[in-house]
Short mmCIF file of C-alpha atoms and ligand atoms in Angstrom, two decimals:
data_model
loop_
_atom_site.label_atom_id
_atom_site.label_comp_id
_atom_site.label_asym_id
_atom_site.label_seq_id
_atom_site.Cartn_x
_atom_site.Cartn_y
_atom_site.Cartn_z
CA UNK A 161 13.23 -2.89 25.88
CA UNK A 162 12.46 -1.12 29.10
CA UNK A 163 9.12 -2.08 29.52
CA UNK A 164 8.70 -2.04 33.34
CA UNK A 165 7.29 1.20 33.93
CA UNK A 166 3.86 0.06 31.91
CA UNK A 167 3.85 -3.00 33.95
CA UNK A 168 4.28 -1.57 37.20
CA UNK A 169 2.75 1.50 36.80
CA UNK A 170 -0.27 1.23 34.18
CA UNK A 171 -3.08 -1.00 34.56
CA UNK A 172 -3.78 -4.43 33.02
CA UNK A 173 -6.58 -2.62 30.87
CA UNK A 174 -4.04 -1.69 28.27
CA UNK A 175 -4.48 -3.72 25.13
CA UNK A 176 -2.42 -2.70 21.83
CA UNK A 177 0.72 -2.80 23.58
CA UNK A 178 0.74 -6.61 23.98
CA UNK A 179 0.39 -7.64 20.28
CA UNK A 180 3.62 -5.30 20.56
CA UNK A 181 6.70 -5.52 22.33
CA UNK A 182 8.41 -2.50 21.65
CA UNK A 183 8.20 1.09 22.84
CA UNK A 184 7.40 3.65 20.20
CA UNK A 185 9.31 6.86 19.49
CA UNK A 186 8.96 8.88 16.48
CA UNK A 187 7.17 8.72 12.91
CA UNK A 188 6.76 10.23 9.87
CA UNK A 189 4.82 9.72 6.85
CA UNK A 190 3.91 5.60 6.95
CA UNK A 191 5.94 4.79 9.22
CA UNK A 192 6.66 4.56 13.15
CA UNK A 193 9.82 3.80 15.14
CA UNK A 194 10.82 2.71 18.27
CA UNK A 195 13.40 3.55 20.43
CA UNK A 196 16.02 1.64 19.09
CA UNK A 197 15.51 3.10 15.80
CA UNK A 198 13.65 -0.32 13.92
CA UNK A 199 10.76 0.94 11.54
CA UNK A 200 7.79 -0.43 11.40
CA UNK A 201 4.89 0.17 8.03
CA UNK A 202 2.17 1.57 9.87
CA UNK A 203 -0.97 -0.36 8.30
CA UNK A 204 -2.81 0.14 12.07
CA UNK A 205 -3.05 4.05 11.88
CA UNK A 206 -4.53 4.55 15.22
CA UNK A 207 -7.10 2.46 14.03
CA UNK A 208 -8.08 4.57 11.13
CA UNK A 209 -7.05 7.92 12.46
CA UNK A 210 -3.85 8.78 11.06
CA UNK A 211 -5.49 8.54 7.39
CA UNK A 212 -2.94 11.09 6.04
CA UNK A 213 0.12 9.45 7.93
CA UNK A 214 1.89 10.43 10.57
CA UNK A 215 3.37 14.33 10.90
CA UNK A 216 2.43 15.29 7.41
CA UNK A 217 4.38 18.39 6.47
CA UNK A 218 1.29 20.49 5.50
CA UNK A 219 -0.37 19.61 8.54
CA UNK A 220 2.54 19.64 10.89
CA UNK A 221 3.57 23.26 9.87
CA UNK A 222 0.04 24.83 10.09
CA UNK A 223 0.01 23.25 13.70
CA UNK A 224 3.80 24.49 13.91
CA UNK A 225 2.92 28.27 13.00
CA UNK A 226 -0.19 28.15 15.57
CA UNK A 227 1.46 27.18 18.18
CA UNK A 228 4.19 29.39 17.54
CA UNK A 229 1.99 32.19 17.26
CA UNK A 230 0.31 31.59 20.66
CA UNK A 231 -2.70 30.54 18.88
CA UNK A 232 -5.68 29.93 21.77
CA UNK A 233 -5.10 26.20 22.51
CA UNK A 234 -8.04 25.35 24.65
CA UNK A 235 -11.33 27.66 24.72
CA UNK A 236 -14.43 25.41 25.74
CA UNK A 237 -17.00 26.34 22.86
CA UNK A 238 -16.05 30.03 22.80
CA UNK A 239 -16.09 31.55 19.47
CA UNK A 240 -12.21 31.35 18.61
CA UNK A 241 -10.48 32.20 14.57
CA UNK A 242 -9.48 28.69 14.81
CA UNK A 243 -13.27 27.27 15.10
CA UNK A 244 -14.17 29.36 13.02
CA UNK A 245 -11.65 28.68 9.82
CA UNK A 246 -12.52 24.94 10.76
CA UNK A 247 -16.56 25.66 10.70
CA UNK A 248 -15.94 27.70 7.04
CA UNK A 249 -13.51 25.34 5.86
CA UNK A 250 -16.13 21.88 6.68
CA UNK A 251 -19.53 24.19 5.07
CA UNK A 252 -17.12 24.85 2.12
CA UNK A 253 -15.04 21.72 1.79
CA UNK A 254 -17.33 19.09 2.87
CA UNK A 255 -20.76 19.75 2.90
CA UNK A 256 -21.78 22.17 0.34
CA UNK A 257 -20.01 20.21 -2.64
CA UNK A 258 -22.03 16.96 -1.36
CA UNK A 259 -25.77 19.49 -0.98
CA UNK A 260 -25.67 18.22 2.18
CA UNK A 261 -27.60 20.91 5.05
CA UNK A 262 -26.46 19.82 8.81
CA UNK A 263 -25.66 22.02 11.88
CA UNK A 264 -22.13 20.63 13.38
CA UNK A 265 -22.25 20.27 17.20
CA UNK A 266 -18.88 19.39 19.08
CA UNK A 267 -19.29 16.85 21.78
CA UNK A 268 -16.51 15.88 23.46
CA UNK A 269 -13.49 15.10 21.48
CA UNK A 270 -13.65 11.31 21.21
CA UNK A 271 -16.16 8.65 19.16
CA UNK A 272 -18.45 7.56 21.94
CA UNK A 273 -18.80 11.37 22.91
CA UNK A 274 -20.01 11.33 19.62
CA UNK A 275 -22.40 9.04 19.69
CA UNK A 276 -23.81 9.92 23.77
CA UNK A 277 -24.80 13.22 21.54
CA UNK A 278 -26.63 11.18 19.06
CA UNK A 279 -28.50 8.79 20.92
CA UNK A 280 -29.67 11.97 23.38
CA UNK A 281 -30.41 13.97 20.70
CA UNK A 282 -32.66 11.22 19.33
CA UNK A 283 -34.36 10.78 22.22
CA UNK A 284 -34.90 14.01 22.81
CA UNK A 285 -36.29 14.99 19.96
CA UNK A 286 -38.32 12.00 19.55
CA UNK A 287 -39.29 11.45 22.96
CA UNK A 288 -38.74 7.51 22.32
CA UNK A 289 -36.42 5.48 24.88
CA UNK A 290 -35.37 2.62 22.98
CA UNK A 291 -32.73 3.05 19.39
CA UNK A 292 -32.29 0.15 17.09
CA UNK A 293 -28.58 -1.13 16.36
CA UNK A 294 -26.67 -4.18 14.53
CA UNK A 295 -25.59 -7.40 15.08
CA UNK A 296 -21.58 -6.90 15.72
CA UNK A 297 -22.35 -3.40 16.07
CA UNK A 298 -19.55 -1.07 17.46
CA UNK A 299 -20.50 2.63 18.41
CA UNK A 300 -17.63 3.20 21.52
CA UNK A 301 -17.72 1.80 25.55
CA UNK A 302 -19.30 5.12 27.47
CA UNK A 303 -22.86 3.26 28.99
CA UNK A 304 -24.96 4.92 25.71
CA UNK A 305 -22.89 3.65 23.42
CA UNK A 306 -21.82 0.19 24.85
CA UNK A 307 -25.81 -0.62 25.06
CA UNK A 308 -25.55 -0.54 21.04
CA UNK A 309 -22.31 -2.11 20.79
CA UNK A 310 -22.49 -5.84 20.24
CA UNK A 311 -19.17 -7.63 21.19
CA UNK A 312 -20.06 -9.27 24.88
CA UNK A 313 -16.53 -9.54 26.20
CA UNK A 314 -16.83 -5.18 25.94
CA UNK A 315 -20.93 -5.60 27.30
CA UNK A 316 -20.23 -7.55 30.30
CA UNK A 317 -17.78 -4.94 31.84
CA UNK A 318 -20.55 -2.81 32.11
CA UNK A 319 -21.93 -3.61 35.26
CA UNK A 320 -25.16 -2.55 34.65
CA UNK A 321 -28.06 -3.62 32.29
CA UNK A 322 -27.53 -2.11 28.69
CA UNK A 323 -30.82 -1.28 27.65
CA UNK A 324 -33.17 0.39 25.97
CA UNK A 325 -31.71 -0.73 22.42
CA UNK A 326 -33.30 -3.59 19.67
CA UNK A 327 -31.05 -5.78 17.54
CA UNK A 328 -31.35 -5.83 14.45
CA UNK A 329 -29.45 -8.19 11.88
CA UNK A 330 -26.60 -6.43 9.99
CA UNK A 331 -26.36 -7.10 5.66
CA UNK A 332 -25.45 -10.37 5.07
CA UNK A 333 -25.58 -11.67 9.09
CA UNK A 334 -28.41 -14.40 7.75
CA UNK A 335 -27.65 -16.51 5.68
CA UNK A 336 -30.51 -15.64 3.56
CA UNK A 337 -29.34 -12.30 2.45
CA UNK A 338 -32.18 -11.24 0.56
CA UNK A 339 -34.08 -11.09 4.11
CA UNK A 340 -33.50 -7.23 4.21
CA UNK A 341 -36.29 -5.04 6.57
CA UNK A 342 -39.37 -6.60 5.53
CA UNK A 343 -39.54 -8.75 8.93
CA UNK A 344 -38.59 -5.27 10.59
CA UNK A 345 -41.17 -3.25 8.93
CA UNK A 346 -43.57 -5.87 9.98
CA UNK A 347 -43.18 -5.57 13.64
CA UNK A 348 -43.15 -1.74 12.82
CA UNK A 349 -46.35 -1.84 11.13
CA UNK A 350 -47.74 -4.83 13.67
CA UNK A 351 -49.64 -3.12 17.04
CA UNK A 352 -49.39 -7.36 18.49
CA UNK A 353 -45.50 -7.79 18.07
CA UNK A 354 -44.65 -6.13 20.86
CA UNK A 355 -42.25 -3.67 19.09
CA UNK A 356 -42.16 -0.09 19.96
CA UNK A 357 -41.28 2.22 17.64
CA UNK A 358 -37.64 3.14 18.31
CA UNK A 359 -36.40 7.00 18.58
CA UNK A 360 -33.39 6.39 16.10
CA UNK A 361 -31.64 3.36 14.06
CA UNK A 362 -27.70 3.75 14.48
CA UNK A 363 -25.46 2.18 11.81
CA UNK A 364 -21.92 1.80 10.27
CA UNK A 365 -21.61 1.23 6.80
CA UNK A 366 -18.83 -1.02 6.95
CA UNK A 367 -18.61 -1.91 10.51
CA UNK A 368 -15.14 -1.57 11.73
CA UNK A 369 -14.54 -3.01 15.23
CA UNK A 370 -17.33 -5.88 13.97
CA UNK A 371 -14.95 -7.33 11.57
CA UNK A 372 -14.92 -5.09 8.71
CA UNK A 373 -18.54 -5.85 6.84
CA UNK A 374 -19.60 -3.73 4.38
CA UNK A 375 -23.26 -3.13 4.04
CA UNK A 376 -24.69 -3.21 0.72
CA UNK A 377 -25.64 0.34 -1.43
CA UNK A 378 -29.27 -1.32 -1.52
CA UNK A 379 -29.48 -2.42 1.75
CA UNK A 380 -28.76 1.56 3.13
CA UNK A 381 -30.99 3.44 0.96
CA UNK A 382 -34.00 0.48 2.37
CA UNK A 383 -33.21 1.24 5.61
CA UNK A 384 -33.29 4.69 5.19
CA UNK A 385 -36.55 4.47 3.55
CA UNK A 386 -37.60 2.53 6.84
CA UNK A 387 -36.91 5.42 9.10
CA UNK A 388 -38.39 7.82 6.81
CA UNK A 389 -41.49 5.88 6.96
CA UNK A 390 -41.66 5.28 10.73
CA UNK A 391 -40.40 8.59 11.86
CA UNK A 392 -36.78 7.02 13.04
CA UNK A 393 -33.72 8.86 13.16
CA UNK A 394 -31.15 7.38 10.81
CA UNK A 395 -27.85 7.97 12.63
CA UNK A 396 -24.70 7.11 10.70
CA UNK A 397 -21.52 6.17 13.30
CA UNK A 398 -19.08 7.47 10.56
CA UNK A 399 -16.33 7.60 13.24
CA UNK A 400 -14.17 5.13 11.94
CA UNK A 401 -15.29 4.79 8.00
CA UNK A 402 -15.59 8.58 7.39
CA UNK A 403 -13.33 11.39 6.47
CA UNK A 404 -12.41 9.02 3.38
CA UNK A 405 -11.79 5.95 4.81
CA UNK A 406 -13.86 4.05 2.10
CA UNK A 407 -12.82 6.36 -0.65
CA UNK A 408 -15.24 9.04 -0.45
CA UNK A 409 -15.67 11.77 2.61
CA UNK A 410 -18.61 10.00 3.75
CA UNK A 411 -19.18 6.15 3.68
CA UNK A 412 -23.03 6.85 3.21
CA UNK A 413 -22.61 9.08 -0.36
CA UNK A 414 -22.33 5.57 -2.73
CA UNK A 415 -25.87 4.70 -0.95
CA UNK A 416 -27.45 7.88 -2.05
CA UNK A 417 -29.15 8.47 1.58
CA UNK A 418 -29.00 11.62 3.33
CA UNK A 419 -28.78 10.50 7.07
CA UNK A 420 -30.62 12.69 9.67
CA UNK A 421 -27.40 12.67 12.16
CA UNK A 422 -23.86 11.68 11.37
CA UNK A 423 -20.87 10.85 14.11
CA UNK A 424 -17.38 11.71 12.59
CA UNK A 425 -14.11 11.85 14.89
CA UNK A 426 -11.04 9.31 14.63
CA UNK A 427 -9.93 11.00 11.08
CA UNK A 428 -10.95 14.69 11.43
CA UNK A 429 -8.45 16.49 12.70
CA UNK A 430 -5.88 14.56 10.01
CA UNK A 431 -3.29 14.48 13.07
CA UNK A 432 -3.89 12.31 15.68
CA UNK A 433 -5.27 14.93 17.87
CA UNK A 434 -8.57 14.74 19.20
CA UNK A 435 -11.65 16.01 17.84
CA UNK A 436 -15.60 14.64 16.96
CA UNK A 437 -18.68 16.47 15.76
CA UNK A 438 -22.14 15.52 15.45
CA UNK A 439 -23.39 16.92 12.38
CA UNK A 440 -27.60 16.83 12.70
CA UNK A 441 -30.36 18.71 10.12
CA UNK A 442 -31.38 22.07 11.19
CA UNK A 443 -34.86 20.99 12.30
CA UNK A 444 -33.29 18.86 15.01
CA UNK A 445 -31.30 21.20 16.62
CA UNK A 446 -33.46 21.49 19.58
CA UNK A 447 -30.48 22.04 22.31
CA UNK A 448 -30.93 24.26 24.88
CA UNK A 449 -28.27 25.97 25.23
CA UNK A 450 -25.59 24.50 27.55
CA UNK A 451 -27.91 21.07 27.40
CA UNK A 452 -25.02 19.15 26.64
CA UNK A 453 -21.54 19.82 27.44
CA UNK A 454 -17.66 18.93 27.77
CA UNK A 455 -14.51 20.61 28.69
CA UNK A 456 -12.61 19.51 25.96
CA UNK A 457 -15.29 20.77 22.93
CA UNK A 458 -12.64 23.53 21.84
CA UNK A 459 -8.96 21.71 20.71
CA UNK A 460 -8.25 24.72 18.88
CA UNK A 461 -5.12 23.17 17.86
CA UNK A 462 -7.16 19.96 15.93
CA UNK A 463 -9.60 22.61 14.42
CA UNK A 464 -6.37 24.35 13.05
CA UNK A 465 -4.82 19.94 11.54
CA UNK A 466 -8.87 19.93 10.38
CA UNK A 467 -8.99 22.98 8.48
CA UNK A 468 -5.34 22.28 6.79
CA UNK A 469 -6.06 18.67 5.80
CA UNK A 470 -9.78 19.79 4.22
CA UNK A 471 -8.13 22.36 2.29
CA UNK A 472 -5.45 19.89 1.12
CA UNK A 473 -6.92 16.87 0.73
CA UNK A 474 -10.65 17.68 0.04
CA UNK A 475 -9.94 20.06 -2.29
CA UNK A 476 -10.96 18.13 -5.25
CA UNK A 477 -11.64 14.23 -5.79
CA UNK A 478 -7.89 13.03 -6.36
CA UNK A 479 -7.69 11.45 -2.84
CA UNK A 480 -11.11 9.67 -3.47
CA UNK A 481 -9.67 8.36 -6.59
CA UNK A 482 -6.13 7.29 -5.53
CA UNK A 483 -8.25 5.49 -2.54
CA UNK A 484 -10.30 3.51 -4.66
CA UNK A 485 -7.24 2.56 -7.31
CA UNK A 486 -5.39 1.65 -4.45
CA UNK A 487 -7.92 -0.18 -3.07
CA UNK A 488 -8.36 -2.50 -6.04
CA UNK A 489 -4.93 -3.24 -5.45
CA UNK A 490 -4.93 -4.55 -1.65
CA UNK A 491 -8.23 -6.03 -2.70
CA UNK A 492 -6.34 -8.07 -5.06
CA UNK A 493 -3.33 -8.79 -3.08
CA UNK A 494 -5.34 -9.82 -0.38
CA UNK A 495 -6.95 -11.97 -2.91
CA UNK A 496 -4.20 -13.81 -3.82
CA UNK A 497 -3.40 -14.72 -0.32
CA UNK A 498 -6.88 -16.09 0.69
CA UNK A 499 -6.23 -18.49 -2.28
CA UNK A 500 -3.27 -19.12 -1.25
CA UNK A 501 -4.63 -20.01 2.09
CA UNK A 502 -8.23 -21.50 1.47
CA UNK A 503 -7.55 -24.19 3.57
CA UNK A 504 -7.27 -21.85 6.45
CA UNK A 505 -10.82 -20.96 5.03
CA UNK A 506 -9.36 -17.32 4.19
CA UNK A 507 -11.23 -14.45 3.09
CA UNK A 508 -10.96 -10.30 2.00
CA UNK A 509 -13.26 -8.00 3.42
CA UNK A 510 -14.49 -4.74 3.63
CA UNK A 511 -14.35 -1.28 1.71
CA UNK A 512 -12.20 1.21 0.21
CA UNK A 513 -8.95 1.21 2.91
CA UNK A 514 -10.66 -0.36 5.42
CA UNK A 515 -9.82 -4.05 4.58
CA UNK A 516 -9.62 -7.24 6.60
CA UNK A 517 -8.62 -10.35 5.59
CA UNK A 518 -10.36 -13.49 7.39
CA UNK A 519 -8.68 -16.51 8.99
CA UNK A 520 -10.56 -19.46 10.19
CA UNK A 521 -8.64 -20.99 12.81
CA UNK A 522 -8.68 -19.72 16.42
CA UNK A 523 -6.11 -17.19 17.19
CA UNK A 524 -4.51 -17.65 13.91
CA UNK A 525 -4.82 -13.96 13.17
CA UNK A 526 -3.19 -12.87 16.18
CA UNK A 527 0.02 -15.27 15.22
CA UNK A 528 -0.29 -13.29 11.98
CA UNK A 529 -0.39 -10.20 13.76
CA UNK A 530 3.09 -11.32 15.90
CA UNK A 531 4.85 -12.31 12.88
CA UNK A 532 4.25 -9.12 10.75
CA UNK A 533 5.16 -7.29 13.68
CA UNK A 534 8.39 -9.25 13.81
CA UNK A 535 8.41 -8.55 9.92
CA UNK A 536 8.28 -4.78 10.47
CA UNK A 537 4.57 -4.20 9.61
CA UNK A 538 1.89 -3.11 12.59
CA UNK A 539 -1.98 -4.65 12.05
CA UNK A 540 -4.34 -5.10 14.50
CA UNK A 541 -7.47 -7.47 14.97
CA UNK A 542 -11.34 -7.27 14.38
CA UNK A 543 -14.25 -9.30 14.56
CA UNK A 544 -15.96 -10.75 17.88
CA UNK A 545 -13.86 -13.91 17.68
CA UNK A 546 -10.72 -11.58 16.80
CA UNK A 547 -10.36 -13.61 13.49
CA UNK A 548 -10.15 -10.68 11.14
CA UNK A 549 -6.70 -8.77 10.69
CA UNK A 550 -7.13 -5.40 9.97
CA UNK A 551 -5.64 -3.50 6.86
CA UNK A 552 -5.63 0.07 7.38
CA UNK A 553 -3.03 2.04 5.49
CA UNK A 554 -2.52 5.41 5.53
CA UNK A 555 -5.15 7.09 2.63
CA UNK A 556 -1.54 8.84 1.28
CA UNK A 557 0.47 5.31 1.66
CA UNK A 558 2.65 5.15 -1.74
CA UNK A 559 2.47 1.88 -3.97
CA UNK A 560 5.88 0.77 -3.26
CA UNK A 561 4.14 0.83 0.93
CA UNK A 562 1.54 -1.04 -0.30
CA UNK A 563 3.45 -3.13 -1.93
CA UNK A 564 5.79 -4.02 0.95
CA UNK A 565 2.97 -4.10 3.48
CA UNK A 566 1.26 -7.10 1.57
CA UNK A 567 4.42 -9.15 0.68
CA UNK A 568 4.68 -8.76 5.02
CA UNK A 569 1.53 -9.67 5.31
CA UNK A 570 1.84 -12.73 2.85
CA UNK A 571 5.27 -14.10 4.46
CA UNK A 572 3.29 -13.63 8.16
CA UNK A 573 0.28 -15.85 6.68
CA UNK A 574 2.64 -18.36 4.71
CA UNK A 575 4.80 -18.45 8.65
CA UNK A 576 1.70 -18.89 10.91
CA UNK A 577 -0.38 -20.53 8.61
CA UNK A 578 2.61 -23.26 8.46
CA UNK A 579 2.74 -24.28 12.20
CA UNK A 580 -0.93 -25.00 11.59
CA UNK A 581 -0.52 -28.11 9.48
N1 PLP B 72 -17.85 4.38 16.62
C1 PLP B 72 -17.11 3.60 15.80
C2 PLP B 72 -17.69 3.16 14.51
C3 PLP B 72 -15.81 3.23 16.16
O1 PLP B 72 -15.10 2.46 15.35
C4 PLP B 72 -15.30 3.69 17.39
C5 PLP B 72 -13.95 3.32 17.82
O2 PLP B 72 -13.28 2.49 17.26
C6 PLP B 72 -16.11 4.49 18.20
C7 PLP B 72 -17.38 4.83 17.79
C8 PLP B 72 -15.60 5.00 19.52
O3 PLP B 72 -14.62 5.96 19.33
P1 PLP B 72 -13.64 6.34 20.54
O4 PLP B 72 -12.74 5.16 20.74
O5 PLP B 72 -12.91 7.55 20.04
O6 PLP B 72 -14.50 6.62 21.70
#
């Protein structure tokens, strides 16, 4: 492996690349290769953005025949065919089946553009400073969003204070999980505590980055009731969890709550090319124009992946369905080897295909990580103490890929588990 250029040339920030030693080439459906050919199951995805694997034909060839065509690649948010087949194919696709009335504004193309646009758009239309966030909380590293993120290795490289945020325990972070927002609403409702009344409350439904938690269908629809009450926004960082991540489009829809702003990039554009939107109800859209801005608003060529993979995939429910059957199973496999390994004080997480499975010991899950890798399979880590691997399939991964990734997964565990004791 020729790995000097990186190491001369690009700086010690990078990250992904040391869990693995290998230079990446190709990939196609599942799976990624490097340059000497070796493939690896891809069960990392970008971190939940290539949720319909890697160059998928109906994708690639829509992309194909744009760019073949000369289609407008780049256009800043001028009106373009391609925005506009994406705009017609999210109202139709997405939103009206689900009832659901938002304006979509593109930030910049990444997840913490996403959420800048949020928290100013709270602000500004609430004219309150300060937005509530959760324990192990992760909403992206721009300033904005690194204030609401909670992991303090990320917080400290700041350089700066993080402010204007409140902290608010995530389901199931006390050990007393009936605890809810009572004590919340209290300081709400309390003119002594101290507590202002913040512009917006920002949440994940299953955080990702946190360690893959899933917060309870009860536990949503109280907090939404909260910010009904007290005038907050209820923003919903579906960056990582949404376009089906969890089985359905949005991670919010088994709650029942309608959130008054939603954040959606990693998944949208089905392709690994970059694209976000802030989707917001009508009544908030108080932008000047021009108030907020970014070169990089109009990737024609992800509104062109977008609009293919809606029409394919979102269609009708089969996706949802084959995500939740296929779920159950990883749930179960994953199962098996927490028993397997209780001793290591192993345990499943998470929702839909956005699974983790626990491990105790320090830096056990990065040994677990090495050895899969050496086993052909790619996962990554989550969790502040990095304790959590990752299990991210592709949403179209096939049973037998399923099947392999966990038997990987379980001979990695069995291997690294073993020098343990
Ligand atoms: N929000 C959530 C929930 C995320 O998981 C992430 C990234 O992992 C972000 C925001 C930031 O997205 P990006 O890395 O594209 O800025």
């Amino acid at each position: 492996m020729n790995a000097k250029p990186f190491e001369e040339i690009e700086s010690e920030v990078r990250a992904y690349c040391r869990t693995w030693p290998t230079v990446f080439e190709r990939a196609g459906g599942s799976y990624v290769y490097d340059e000497a050919g070796r493939p690896f199951l891809d069960f990392f995805t970008g971190v939940a953005t290539l949720s319909y694997g890697h160059h998928h034909p109906v994708l690639k060839q829509a992309l194909i025949r744009y760019v073949q065509d000369e289609g407008i690649m780049h256009s800043v948010d001028s009106y373009t065919v391609a925005k506009r087949e994406f705009l017609e194919r999210f109202r139709h696709r997405v939103l009206a089946p689900r009832r659901l009335d938002y304006k979509v504004m593109f930030p910049g193309p990444t997840g913490t553009n996403a959420v800048e646009a949020a928290l100013k758009l709270a602000r500004k239309v609430t004219g309150r400073p300060t937005v509530a966030r959760f324990t192990n909380a992760f909403h992206g590293l721009t300033l904005g969003a690194l204030a609401l993120t909670g992991n303090g290795f990320k917080r400290q490289a700041a350089g700066v204070p993080l402010g204007h945020t409140v902290t608010l325990p995530f389901d199931g972070y006390l050990a007393d999980a009936g605890v809810g927002f009572t004590w919340f609403r209290r300081l709400l409702e309390d003119g002594g505590s101290g507590v202002d009344t913040p512009a917006a409350v920002i949440v994940e439904c299953v955080q990702g980055e946190g360690g893959m938690n899933p917060a309870g269908p009860e536990w949503l629809a109280e907090l939404a009731a909260l910010c009904r009450e007290h005038g907050m926004l209820l923003i919903v960082d579906d960056v990582m969890m949404g376009c089906g991540r969890t089985g359905p489009f949005f991670s919010f829809e088994p709650a029942g709550i309608t959130p008054d702003v939603v954040c959606l990039s990693k998944a949208l554009s089905g392709y690994g090319l970059p694209l976000a939107v802030v989707l917001l109800r009508p009544e908030l859209d108080v932008w000047q124009p021009g108030e907020h801005s970014g070169t990089f608003r109009g990737n024609n060529a992800a509104f062109v992946t977008a609009a293919a993979a809606l029409d394919h995939f979102w269609a009708d429910d089969a996706l949802e369905k084959q995500t939740y059957a296929n779920s159950e199973e990883l749930v179960d496999g994953l199962g098996r080897i927490a028993a397997e390994h209780s001793a290591l004080g192993a345990g499943v997480r998470g929702a839909g295909l956005a699974l983790g499975l626990y491990l105790q010991p320090e830096g056990l899950a990065l040994e677990v990580c090495r050895a899969a890798f050496d086993r052909g399979l790619l996962v990554e880590l989550c969790g502040p103490r990095r304790q959590v691997v990752m299990v991210l399939p592709p949403l179209t991964a096939s049973g037998d890929e399923l099947s392999t990734g966990l038997e990987i997964l379980s001979e990695s565990v069995r291997r690294a588990g073993s020098r343990r004791s």
